[in-house]
mmCIF file of C-alpha atoms in Angstrom:
data_model
loop_
_atom_site.group_PDB
_atom_site.id
_atom_site.type_symbol
_atom_site.label_atom_id
_atom_site.label_comp_id
_atom_site.label_asym_id
_atom_site.label_seq_id
_atom_site.Cartn_x
_atom_site.Cartn_y
_atom_site.Cartn_z
ATOM 1 C CA UNK A 860 109.382 87.751 142.484
ATOM 2 C CA UNK A 861 112.677 87.546 140.467
ATOM 3 C CA UNK A 862 111.989 87.490 136.842
ATOM 4 C CA UNK A 863 112.732 84.101 135.356
ATOM 5 C CA UNK A 864 116.080 84.022 133.466
ATOM 6 C CA UNK A 865 116.836 81.783 130.406
ATOM 7 C CA UNK A 866 118.474 79.345 133.049
ATOM 8 C CA UNK A 867 114.912 78.667 134.411
ATOM 9 C CA UNK A 868 113.824 77.244 130.957
ATOM 10 C CA UNK A 869 113.696 73.545 130.653
ATOM 11 C CA UNK A 870 115.191 72.370 127.415
ATOM 12 C CA UNK A 871 114.513 68.819 126.591
ATOM 13 C CA UNK A 872 114.772 66.961 123.244
ATOM 14 C CA UNK A 873 111.318 66.446 121.630
ATOM 15 C CA UNK A 874 109.712 69.048 123.696
ATOM 16 C CA UNK A 875 109.278 72.753 123.353
ATOM 17 C CA UNK A 876 111.044 74.786 126.001
ATOM 18 C CA UNK A 877 109.098 74.940 129.213
ATOM 19 C CA UNK A 878 108.890 77.431 131.854
ATOM 20 C CA UNK A 879 107.124 76.498 135.124
ATOM 21 C CA UNK A 880 105.523 79.421 136.622
ATOM 22 C CA UNK A 881 105.277 77.997 139.970
ATOM 23 C CA UNK A 882 103.053 80.699 141.560
ATOM 24 C CA UNK A 883 99.651 81.396 143.156
ATOM 25 C CA UNK A 884 98.093 84.749 142.251
ATOM 26 C CA UNK A 885 96.991 87.029 139.640
ATOM 27 C CA UNK A 886 98.237 85.474 136.084
ATOM 28 C CA UNK A 887 97.802 89.000 134.354
ATOM 29 C CA UNK A 888 99.972 90.644 137.057
ATOM 30 C CA UNK A 889 102.690 87.970 136.715
ATOM 31 C CA UNK A 890 102.592 88.252 132.957
ATOM 32 C CA UNK A 891 103.020 91.951 133.235
ATOM 33 C CA UNK A 892 105.989 91.625 135.485
ATOM 34 C CA UNK A 893 107.943 89.088 133.511
ATOM 35 C CA UNK A 894 106.901 90.220 130.099
ATOM 36 C CA UNK A 895 110.492 91.105 129.095
ATOM 37 C CA UNK A 896 111.982 87.911 130.230
ATOM 38 C CA UNK A 897 109.213 85.993 128.412
ATOM 39 C CA UNK A 898 109.688 87.840 125.259
ATOM 40 C CA UNK A 899 113.293 87.232 125.506
ATOM 41 C CA UNK A 900 112.900 83.565 125.898
ATOM 42 C CA UNK A 901 110.551 83.289 123.094
ATOM 43 C CA UNK A 902 113.027 85.201 120.783
ATOM 44 C CA UNK A 903 115.920 82.943 121.961
ATOM 45 C CA UNK A 904 114.286 79.586 121.524
ATOM 46 C CA UNK A 905 111.286 80.230 119.042
ATOM 47 C CA UNK A 906 108.594 79.177 121.504
ATOM 48 C CA UNK A 907 107.937 78.752 125.188
ATOM 49 C CA UNK A 908 105.369 76.638 127.185
ATOM 50 C CA UNK A 909 104.470 78.369 130.381
ATOM 51 C CA UNK A 910 102.982 75.931 132.862
ATOM 52 C CA UNK A 911 101.360 76.616 136.163
ATOM 53 C CA UNK A 912 99.670 79.869 135.321
ATOM 54 C CA UNK A 913 96.289 78.635 136.187
ATOM 55 C CA UNK A 914 94.481 79.985 133.061
ATOM 56 C CA UNK A 915 90.905 79.246 133.762
ATOM 57 C CA UNK A 916 88.645 81.268 131.684
ATOM 58 C CA UNK A 917 88.812 83.651 128.631
ATOM 59 C CA UNK A 918 88.695 86.805 130.476
ATOM 60 C CA UNK A 919 92.074 85.811 132.297
ATOM 61 C CA UNK A 920 93.647 84.754 129.145
ATOM 62 C CA UNK A 921 92.810 87.858 127.430
ATOM 63 C CA UNK A 922 94.250 89.909 130.362
ATOM 64 C CA UNK A 923 97.503 87.869 130.031
ATOM 65 C CA UNK A 924 97.492 88.348 126.312
ATOM 66 C CA UNK A 925 97.171 92.132 126.712
ATOM 67 C CA UNK A 926 100.202 92.271 129.190
ATOM 68 C CA UNK A 927 102.550 90.146 126.863
ATOM 69 C CA UNK A 928 101.744 91.621 123.402
ATOM 70 C CA UNK A 929 101.977 94.827 121.482
ATOM 71 C CA UNK A 930 98.621 94.320 119.824
ATOM 72 C CA UNK A 931 96.125 91.587 119.333
ATOM 73 C CA UNK A 932 94.788 91.587 115.874
ATOM 74 C CA UNK A 933 91.516 90.485 113.995
ATOM 75 C CA UNK A 934 92.151 87.701 111.615
ATOM 76 C CA UNK A 935 91.895 88.552 107.728
ATOM 77 C CA UNK A 936 91.933 85.782 104.954
ATOM 78 C CA UNK A 937 91.249 83.047 107.304
ATOM 79 C CA UNK A 938 90.786 79.758 105.595
ATOM 80 C CA UNK A 939 88.191 78.474 108.170
ATOM 81 C CA UNK A 940 86.062 80.860 110.399
ATOM 82 C CA UNK A 941 87.091 81.072 114.052
ATOM 83 C CA UNK A 942 84.575 82.250 116.817
ATOM 84 C CA UNK A 943 85.521 85.533 118.404
ATOM 85 C CA UNK A 944 86.253 85.367 122.062
ATOM 86 C CA UNK A 945 86.594 88.085 124.746
ATOM 87 C CA UNK A 946 89.557 90.491 124.678
ATOM 88 C CA UNK A 947 90.371 89.895 121.034
ATOM 89 C CA UNK A 948 90.917 86.313 121.242
ATOM 90 C CA UNK A 949 89.699 83.584 119.009
ATOM 91 C CA UNK A 950 88.671 79.969 119.267
ATOM 92 C CA UNK A 951 91.049 77.399 117.668
ATOM 93 C CA UNK A 952 90.488 76.643 113.945
ATOM 94 C CA UNK A 953 87.607 74.294 113.552
ATOM 95 C CA UNK A 954 89.157 70.967 112.155
ATOM 96 C CA UNK A 955 87.962 67.431 112.725
ATOM 97 C CA UNK A 956 89.370 66.086 115.783
ATOM 98 C CA UNK A 957 90.447 62.672 114.087
ATOM 99 C CA UNK A 958 92.583 64.759 111.473
ATOM 100 C CA UNK A 959 95.664 66.421 112.320
ATOM 101 C CA UNK A 960 96.486 69.927 111.071
ATOM 102 C CA UNK A 961 100.321 69.615 109.897
ATOM 103 C CA UNK A 962 102.839 72.131 110.429
ATOM 104 C CA UNK A 963 102.307 75.715 109.209
ATOM 105 C CA UNK A 964 103.244 79.363 110.013
ATOM 106 C CA UNK A 965 99.879 81.411 110.823
ATOM 107 C CA UNK A 966 98.719 83.607 107.944
ATOM 108 C CA UNK A 967 102.063 83.248 106.127
ATOM 109 C CA UNK A 968 100.378 84.145 103.045
ATOM 110 C CA UNK A 969 99.302 87.574 104.160
ATOM 111 C CA UNK A 970 101.544 90.625 103.638
ATOM 112 C CA UNK A 971 101.161 91.625 107.345
ATOM 113 C CA UNK A 972 102.011 88.491 109.273
ATOM 114 C CA UNK A 973 101.552 87.672 112.881
ATOM 115 C CA UNK A 974 104.845 88.020 114.900
ATOM 116 C CA UNK A 975 103.645 86.135 117.954
ATOM 117 C CA UNK A 976 100.946 83.518 118.413
ATOM 118 C CA UNK A 977 99.360 82.702 122.085
ATOM 119 C CA UNK A 978 97.667 79.384 122.742
ATOM 120 C CA UNK A 979 95.931 78.920 125.970
ATOM 121 C CA UNK A 980 94.513 75.664 127.081
ATOM 122 C CA UNK A 981 91.450 75.830 129.176
ATOM 123 C CA UNK A 982 90.434 72.076 128.761
ATOM 124 C CA UNK A 983 93.046 69.408 127.771
ATOM 125 C CA UNK A 984 91.883 66.624 125.575
ATOM 126 C CA UNK A 985 92.118 63.076 127.059
ATOM 127 C CA UNK A 986 94.438 61.924 124.451
ATOM 128 C CA UNK A 987 96.543 63.674 121.553
ATOM 129 C CA UNK A 988 95.653 67.237 120.578
ATOM 130 C CA UNK A 989 99.148 68.771 121.247
ATOM 131 C CA UNK A 990 100.016 71.950 119.643
ATOM 132 C CA UNK A 991 103.375 70.920 118.420
ATOM 133 C CA UNK A 992 106.167 73.225 117.295
ATOM 134 C CA UNK A 993 109.149 73.029 114.749
ATOM 135 C CA UNK A 994 112.229 75.354 114.174
ATOM 136 C CA UNK A 995 111.953 77.105 110.794
ATOM 137 C CA UNK A 996 115.806 77.624 110.392
ATOM 138 C CA UNK A 997 116.249 73.873 111.197
ATOM 139 C CA UNK A 998 113.755 72.852 108.982
ATOM 140 C CA UNK A 999 114.976 74.872 106.152
ATOM 141 C CA UNK A 1000 118.666 73.389 106.476
ATOM 142 C CA UNK A 1001 117.106 69.767 106.483
ATOM 143 C CA UNK A 1002 115.133 70.078 103.407
ATOM 144 C CA UNK A 1003 116.489 69.145 99.964
ATOM 145 C CA UNK A 1004 118.726 72.036 98.658
ATOM 146 C CA UNK A 1005 117.437 71.748 95.170
ATOM 147 C CA UNK A 1006 113.845 72.021 96.395
ATOM 148 C CA UNK A 1007 114.642 75.024 98.467
ATOM 149 C CA UNK A 1008 116.439 76.644 95.593
ATOM 150 C CA UNK A 1009 113.413 76.327 93.370
ATOM 151 C CA UNK A 1010 111.009 77.978 95.808
ATOM 152 C CA UNK A 1011 113.410 80.644 96.745
ATOM 153 C CA UNK A 1012 113.605 81.266 92.862
ATOM 154 C CA UNK A 1013 109.808 81.002 92.211
ATOM 155 C CA UNK A 1014 108.096 81.472 95.647
ATOM 156 C CA UNK A 1015 104.724 79.700 96.194
ATOM 157 C CA UNK A 1016 101.304 80.423 95.076
ATOM 158 C CA UNK A 1017 98.196 80.010 97.251
ATOM 159 C CA UNK A 1018 94.907 79.674 95.159
ATOM 160 C CA UNK A 1019 91.589 79.998 96.849
ATOM 161 C CA UNK A 1020 87.945 79.379 95.608
ATOM 162 C CA UNK A 1021 85.484 80.920 98.258
ATOM 163 C CA UNK A 1022 82.134 79.478 98.614
ATOM 164 C CA UNK A 1023 79.508 79.307 101.180
ATOM 165 C CA UNK A 1024 79.916 75.427 101.848
ATOM 166 C CA UNK A 1025 83.382 74.730 102.859
ATOM 167 C CA UNK A 1026 85.874 77.068 104.502
ATOM 168 C CA UNK A 1027 85.574 80.629 105.332
ATOM 169 C CA UNK A 1028 83.263 82.576 103.024
ATOM 170 C CA UNK A 1029 84.094 85.990 101.527
ATOM 171 C CA UNK A 1030 82.408 87.754 104.162
ATOM 172 C CA UNK A 1031 84.201 85.742 106.745
ATOM 173 C CA UNK A 1032 87.629 85.982 105.256
ATOM 174 C CA UNK A 1033 87.586 89.691 104.436
ATOM 175 C CA UNK A 1034 85.127 91.016 106.934
ATOM 176 C CA UNK A 1035 82.696 92.214 104.391
ATOM 177 C CA UNK A 1036 80.713 90.923 101.389
ATOM 178 C CA UNK A 1037 80.943 94.385 99.579
ATOM 179 C CA UNK A 1038 82.637 93.677 96.306
ATOM 180 C CA UNK A 1039 84.481 96.884 96.033
ATOM 181 C CA UNK A 1040 85.807 96.762 99.519
ATOM 182 C CA UNK A 1041 86.938 93.104 98.942
ATOM 183 C CA UNK A 1042 88.571 94.107 95.551
ATOM 184 C CA UNK A 1043 90.335 97.179 97.184
ATOM 185 C CA UNK A 1044 91.808 94.836 99.903
ATOM 186 C CA UNK A 1045 93.105 92.454 97.120
ATOM 187 C CA UNK A 1046 94.793 95.063 95.171
ATOM 188 C CA UNK A 1047 96.386 96.550 98.302
ATOM 189 C CA UNK A 1048 97.712 93.059 99.355
ATOM 190 C CA UNK A 1049 98.978 91.597 96.153
ATOM 191 C CA UNK A 1050 96.075 89.282 95.646
ATOM 192 C CA UNK A 1051 94.890 88.658 91.939
ATOM 193 C CA UNK A 1052 91.000 87.979 91.970
ATOM 194 C CA UNK A 1053 88.318 86.994 89.733
ATOM 195 C CA UNK A 1054 84.512 86.891 90.352
ATOM 196 C CA UNK A 1055 82.955 83.819 89.064
ATOM 197 C CA UNK A 1056 79.280 83.630 87.293
ATOM 198 C CA UNK A 1057 77.779 81.989 90.407
ATOM 199 C CA UNK A 1058 79.034 84.912 92.539
ATOM 200 C CA UNK A 1059 81.960 82.902 93.941
ATOM 201 C CA UNK A 1060 85.552 84.465 94.159
ATOM 202 C CA UNK A 1061 88.735 82.947 93.041
ATOM 203 C CA UNK A 1062 92.134 84.472 94.157
ATOM 204 C CA UNK A 1063 95.790 83.814 93.708
ATOM 205 C CA UNK A 1064 98.710 85.362 95.627
ATOM 206 C CA UNK A 1065 102.316 84.846 95.352
ATOM 207 C CA UNK A 1066 104.592 84.866 98.274
ATOM 208 C CA UNK A 1067 108.203 84.131 99.259
ATOM 209 C CA UNK A 1068 109.006 80.724 100.847
ATOM 210 C CA UNK A 1069 112.084 81.649 102.703
ATOM 211 C CA UNK A 1070 112.317 85.060 104.677
ATOM 212 C CA UNK A 1071 114.874 86.534 107.217
ATOM 213 C CA UNK A 1072 113.712 86.862 110.849
ATOM 214 C CA UNK A 1073 113.136 90.692 111.398
ATOM 215 C CA UNK A 1074 115.135 90.642 114.660
ATOM 216 C CA UNK A 1075 117.823 87.828 114.356
ATOM 217 C CA UNK A 1076 118.221 87.842 110.677
ATOM 218 C CA UNK A 1077 117.892 83.980 110.580
ATOM 219 C CA UNK A 1078 116.679 82.552 107.318
ATOM 220 C CA UNK A 1079 113.383 80.682 107.899
ATOM 221 C CA UNK A 1080 111.307 78.262 106.027
ATOM 222 C CA UNK A 1081 108.131 80.374 106.343
ATOM 223 C CA UNK A 1082 105.061 79.256 104.452
ATOM 224 C CA UNK A 1083 101.984 77.130 104.235
ATOM 225 C CA UNK A 1084 103.042 75.191 101.090
ATOM 226 C CA UNK A 1085 102.267 71.789 102.727
ATOM 227 C CA UNK A 1086 99.447 72.691 105.133
ATOM 228 C CA UNK A 1087 97.122 74.106 102.342
ATOM 229 C CA UNK A 1088 97.944 71.700 99.539
ATOM 230 C CA UNK A 1089 95.498 69.281 98.448
ATOM 231 C CA UNK A 1090 97.853 66.298 99.079
ATOM 232 C CA UNK A 1091 97.954 66.994 102.801
ATOM 233 C CA UNK A 1092 94.203 66.250 102.992
ATOM 234 C CA UNK A 1093 93.073 62.954 103.998
ATOM 235 C CA UNK A 1094 92.592 60.853 100.784
ATOM 236 C CA UNK A 1095 88.794 60.652 100.720
ATOM 237 C CA UNK A 1096 88.536 64.412 101.635
ATOM 238 C CA UNK A 1097 90.666 65.261 98.700
ATOM 239 C CA UNK A 1098 88.906 62.963 96.325
ATOM 240 C CA UNK A 1099 85.517 64.339 97.409
ATOM 241 C CA UNK A 1100 86.484 67.841 96.927
ATOM 242 C CA UNK A 1101 88.030 67.473 93.620
ATOM 243 C CA UNK A 1102 84.940 65.455 92.387
ATOM 244 C CA UNK A 1103 82.634 68.266 93.555
ATOM 245 C CA UNK A 1104 84.833 71.260 92.736
ATOM 246 C CA UNK A 1105 87.419 70.197 90.163
ATOM 247 C CA UNK A 1106 91.141 70.783 90.342
ATOM 248 C CA UNK A 1107 90.866 74.331 89.711
ATOM 249 C CA UNK A 1108 87.900 75.049 91.924
ATOM 250 C CA UNK A 1109 89.246 73.507 95.373
ATOM 251 C CA UNK A 1110 88.677 75.826 98.324
ATOM 252 C CA UNK A 1111 92.415 76.011 98.771
ATOM 253 C CA UNK A 1112 95.578 74.681 97.231
ATOM 254 C CA UNK A 1113 99.168 75.626 96.684
ATOM 255 C CA UNK A 1114 101.525 75.788 93.638
ATOM 256 C CA UNK A 1115 104.800 76.784 92.811
ATOM 257 C CA UNK A 1116 105.002 80.632 92.318
ATOM 258 C CA UNK A 1117 105.045 80.143 88.589
ATOM 259 C CA UNK A 1118 101.908 78.403 88.655
ATOM 260 C CA UNK A 1119 103.327 74.840 88.278
ATOM 261 C CA UNK A 1120 101.490 72.124 90.515
ATOM 262 C CA UNK A 1121 103.140 70.910 93.652
ATOM 263 C CA UNK A 1122 103.246 66.977 93.360
ATOM 264 C CA UNK A 1123 102.383 64.716 96.096
ATOM 265 C CA UNK A 1124 106.061 63.931 96.536
ATOM 266 C CA UNK A 1125 107.071 67.379 97.355
ATOM 267 C CA UNK A 1126 104.402 67.615 100.143
ATOM 268 C CA UNK A 1127 105.490 64.438 101.473
ATOM 269 C CA UNK A 1128 109.095 65.419 101.730
ATOM 270 C CA UNK A 1129 108.067 68.798 103.571
ATOM 271 C CA UNK A 1130 105.776 66.980 106.059
ATOM 272 C CA UNK A 1131 108.414 64.243 106.690
ATOM 273 C CA UNK A 1132 111.146 66.932 107.454
ATOM 274 C CA UNK A 1133 108.624 68.671 109.630
ATOM 275 C CA UNK A 1134 107.830 65.417 111.643
ATOM 276 C CA UNK A 1135 111.463 64.785 112.146
ATOM 277 C CA UNK A 1136 111.968 68.160 113.762
ATOM 278 C CA UNK A 1137 108.758 68.198 115.707
ATOM 279 C CA UNK A 1138 108.787 69.058 119.407
ATOM 280 C CA UNK A 1139 105.487 68.306 121.474
ATOM 281 C CA UNK A 1140 104.281 68.256 125.005
ATOM 282 C CA UNK A 1141 100.742 67.241 125.897
ATOM 283 C CA UNK A 1142 98.462 70.111 127.059
ATOM 284 C CA UNK A 1143 97.635 70.443 130.766
ATOM 285 C CA UNK A 1144 94.645 72.739 131.632
ATOM 286 C CA UNK A 1145 95.943 76.264 132.311
ATOM 287 C CA UNK A 1146 98.948 76.201 130.153
ATOM 288 C CA UNK A 1147 100.080 79.037 128.039
ATOM 289 C CA UNK A 1148 102.213 78.360 124.704
ATOM 290 C CA UNK A 1149 103.957 81.361 123.275
ATOM 291 C CA UNK A 1150 105.141 80.821 119.512
ATOM 292 C CA UNK A 1151 107.296 83.321 117.363
ATOM 293 C CA UNK A 1152 105.265 82.694 114.168
ATOM 294 C CA UNK A 1153 108.051 83.591 111.876
ATOM 295 C CA UNK A 1154 110.902 81.538 113.600
ATOM 296 C CA UNK A 1155 108.450 78.607 114.478
ATOM 297 C CA UNK A 1156 105.776 76.590 112.726
ATOM 298 C CA UNK A 1157 103.170 74.981 114.557
ATOM 299 C CA UNK A 1158 100.512 72.073 114.238
ATOM 300 C CA UNK A 1159 97.622 70.558 115.839
ATOM 301 C CA UNK A 1160 97.548 66.755 116.349
ATOM 302 C CA UNK A 1161 94.481 64.677 116.292
ATOM 303 C CA UNK A 1162 92.727 64.192 119.554
ATOM 304 C CA UNK A 1163 90.012 62.555 121.686
ATOM 305 C CA UNK A 1164 87.751 64.198 124.204
ATOM 306 C CA UNK A 1165 86.946 67.623 124.798
ATOM 307 C CA UNK A 1166 89.718 70.182 123.753
ATOM 308 C CA UNK A 1167 89.356 73.960 124.516
ATOM 309 C CA UNK A 1168 92.210 76.052 123.375
ATOM 310 C CA UNK A 1169 92.004 79.856 122.862
ATOM 311 C CA UNK A 1170 94.293 81.667 120.311
ATOM 312 C CA UNK A 1171 95.752 85.181 120.134
ATOM 313 C CA UNK A 1172 96.970 86.440 116.861
ATOM 314 C CA UNK A 1173 99.422 89.509 117.863
ATOM 315 C CA UNK A 1174 102.185 91.872 116.940
ATOM 316 C CA UNK A 1175 101.699 92.244 113.061
ATOM 317 C CA UNK A 1176 104.825 92.372 111.135
ATOM 318 C CA UNK A 1177 105.697 93.337 107.488
ATOM 319 C CA UNK A 1178 108.586 91.429 106.181
ATOM 320 C CA UNK A 1179 110.480 93.580 103.538
ATOM 321 C CA UNK A 1180 111.098 90.405 101.318
ATOM 322 C CA UNK A 1181 107.789 88.674 101.677
ATOM 323 C CA UNK A 1182 106.021 91.087 99.085
ATOM 324 C CA UNK A 1183 104.742 89.015 96.032
ATOM 325 C CA UNK A 1184 107.366 87.261 94.086
ATOM 326 C CA UNK A 1185 107.822 88.626 90.519
#
């Protein structure tokens, strides 16, 4: 079988690039044979939807992921606990089906970020639920220049208040409840921390909002400034959380890197630019979506019916300019 060239990739406005596998056989063997061409297509386009692989179960997805990635990694600093799946995969992040997850780059607040994300659809929803994508260099160019300049100057800050009620607990986020181990991780990863009288943990970490792609050198809008901000939450959810935990005790929120609050207007502008540059293609059972996590943001749209999508977090990358902003 001839490896798919870039000419085999369907490019249509409003859709991620699509490659039709068009085969009947062993998905893992096919992935191994075409690894180079698939990775080249993802590097060129930022994402690639592979249709027709016939991914029917977690073991098959894990075998394919093992052929296409350098290394699958465990999730650290998760904002919501995922369920581990065979072969180093995870379930999709638990999130209410009727609420979208807006555009973001996975774990962009960590110092070692995933270079590649894999999404495999075992069961497609009856409506909605697409994992949509947006090109980070294009988004960066479309954002207001003065806003970009401020984030380039100050960076962005993620604040978290861990509890056992909402989001990931300390143990789920750090893989341990041992305080000294958690503190060691925080010190090694540029995270300020403070234990609360009730035993809870509050953290702050500063990161750069714009980075250069490690291979292409393109400047990318790379962060979760809008996704993890209180103003992206549904109004009733935000009001409830502020009422229960207070502004400073929200499970997660984002600020400018100097600590100034990010207003609702800023979040709205970012999300509107993302929406204007979103590409989507409804899931079909058996699909595989490969996403360059630095070049391309992704989202999850609201949906109806069952939806079973497995996730692979792969190819950890340290970006030289992603260290905490001074």
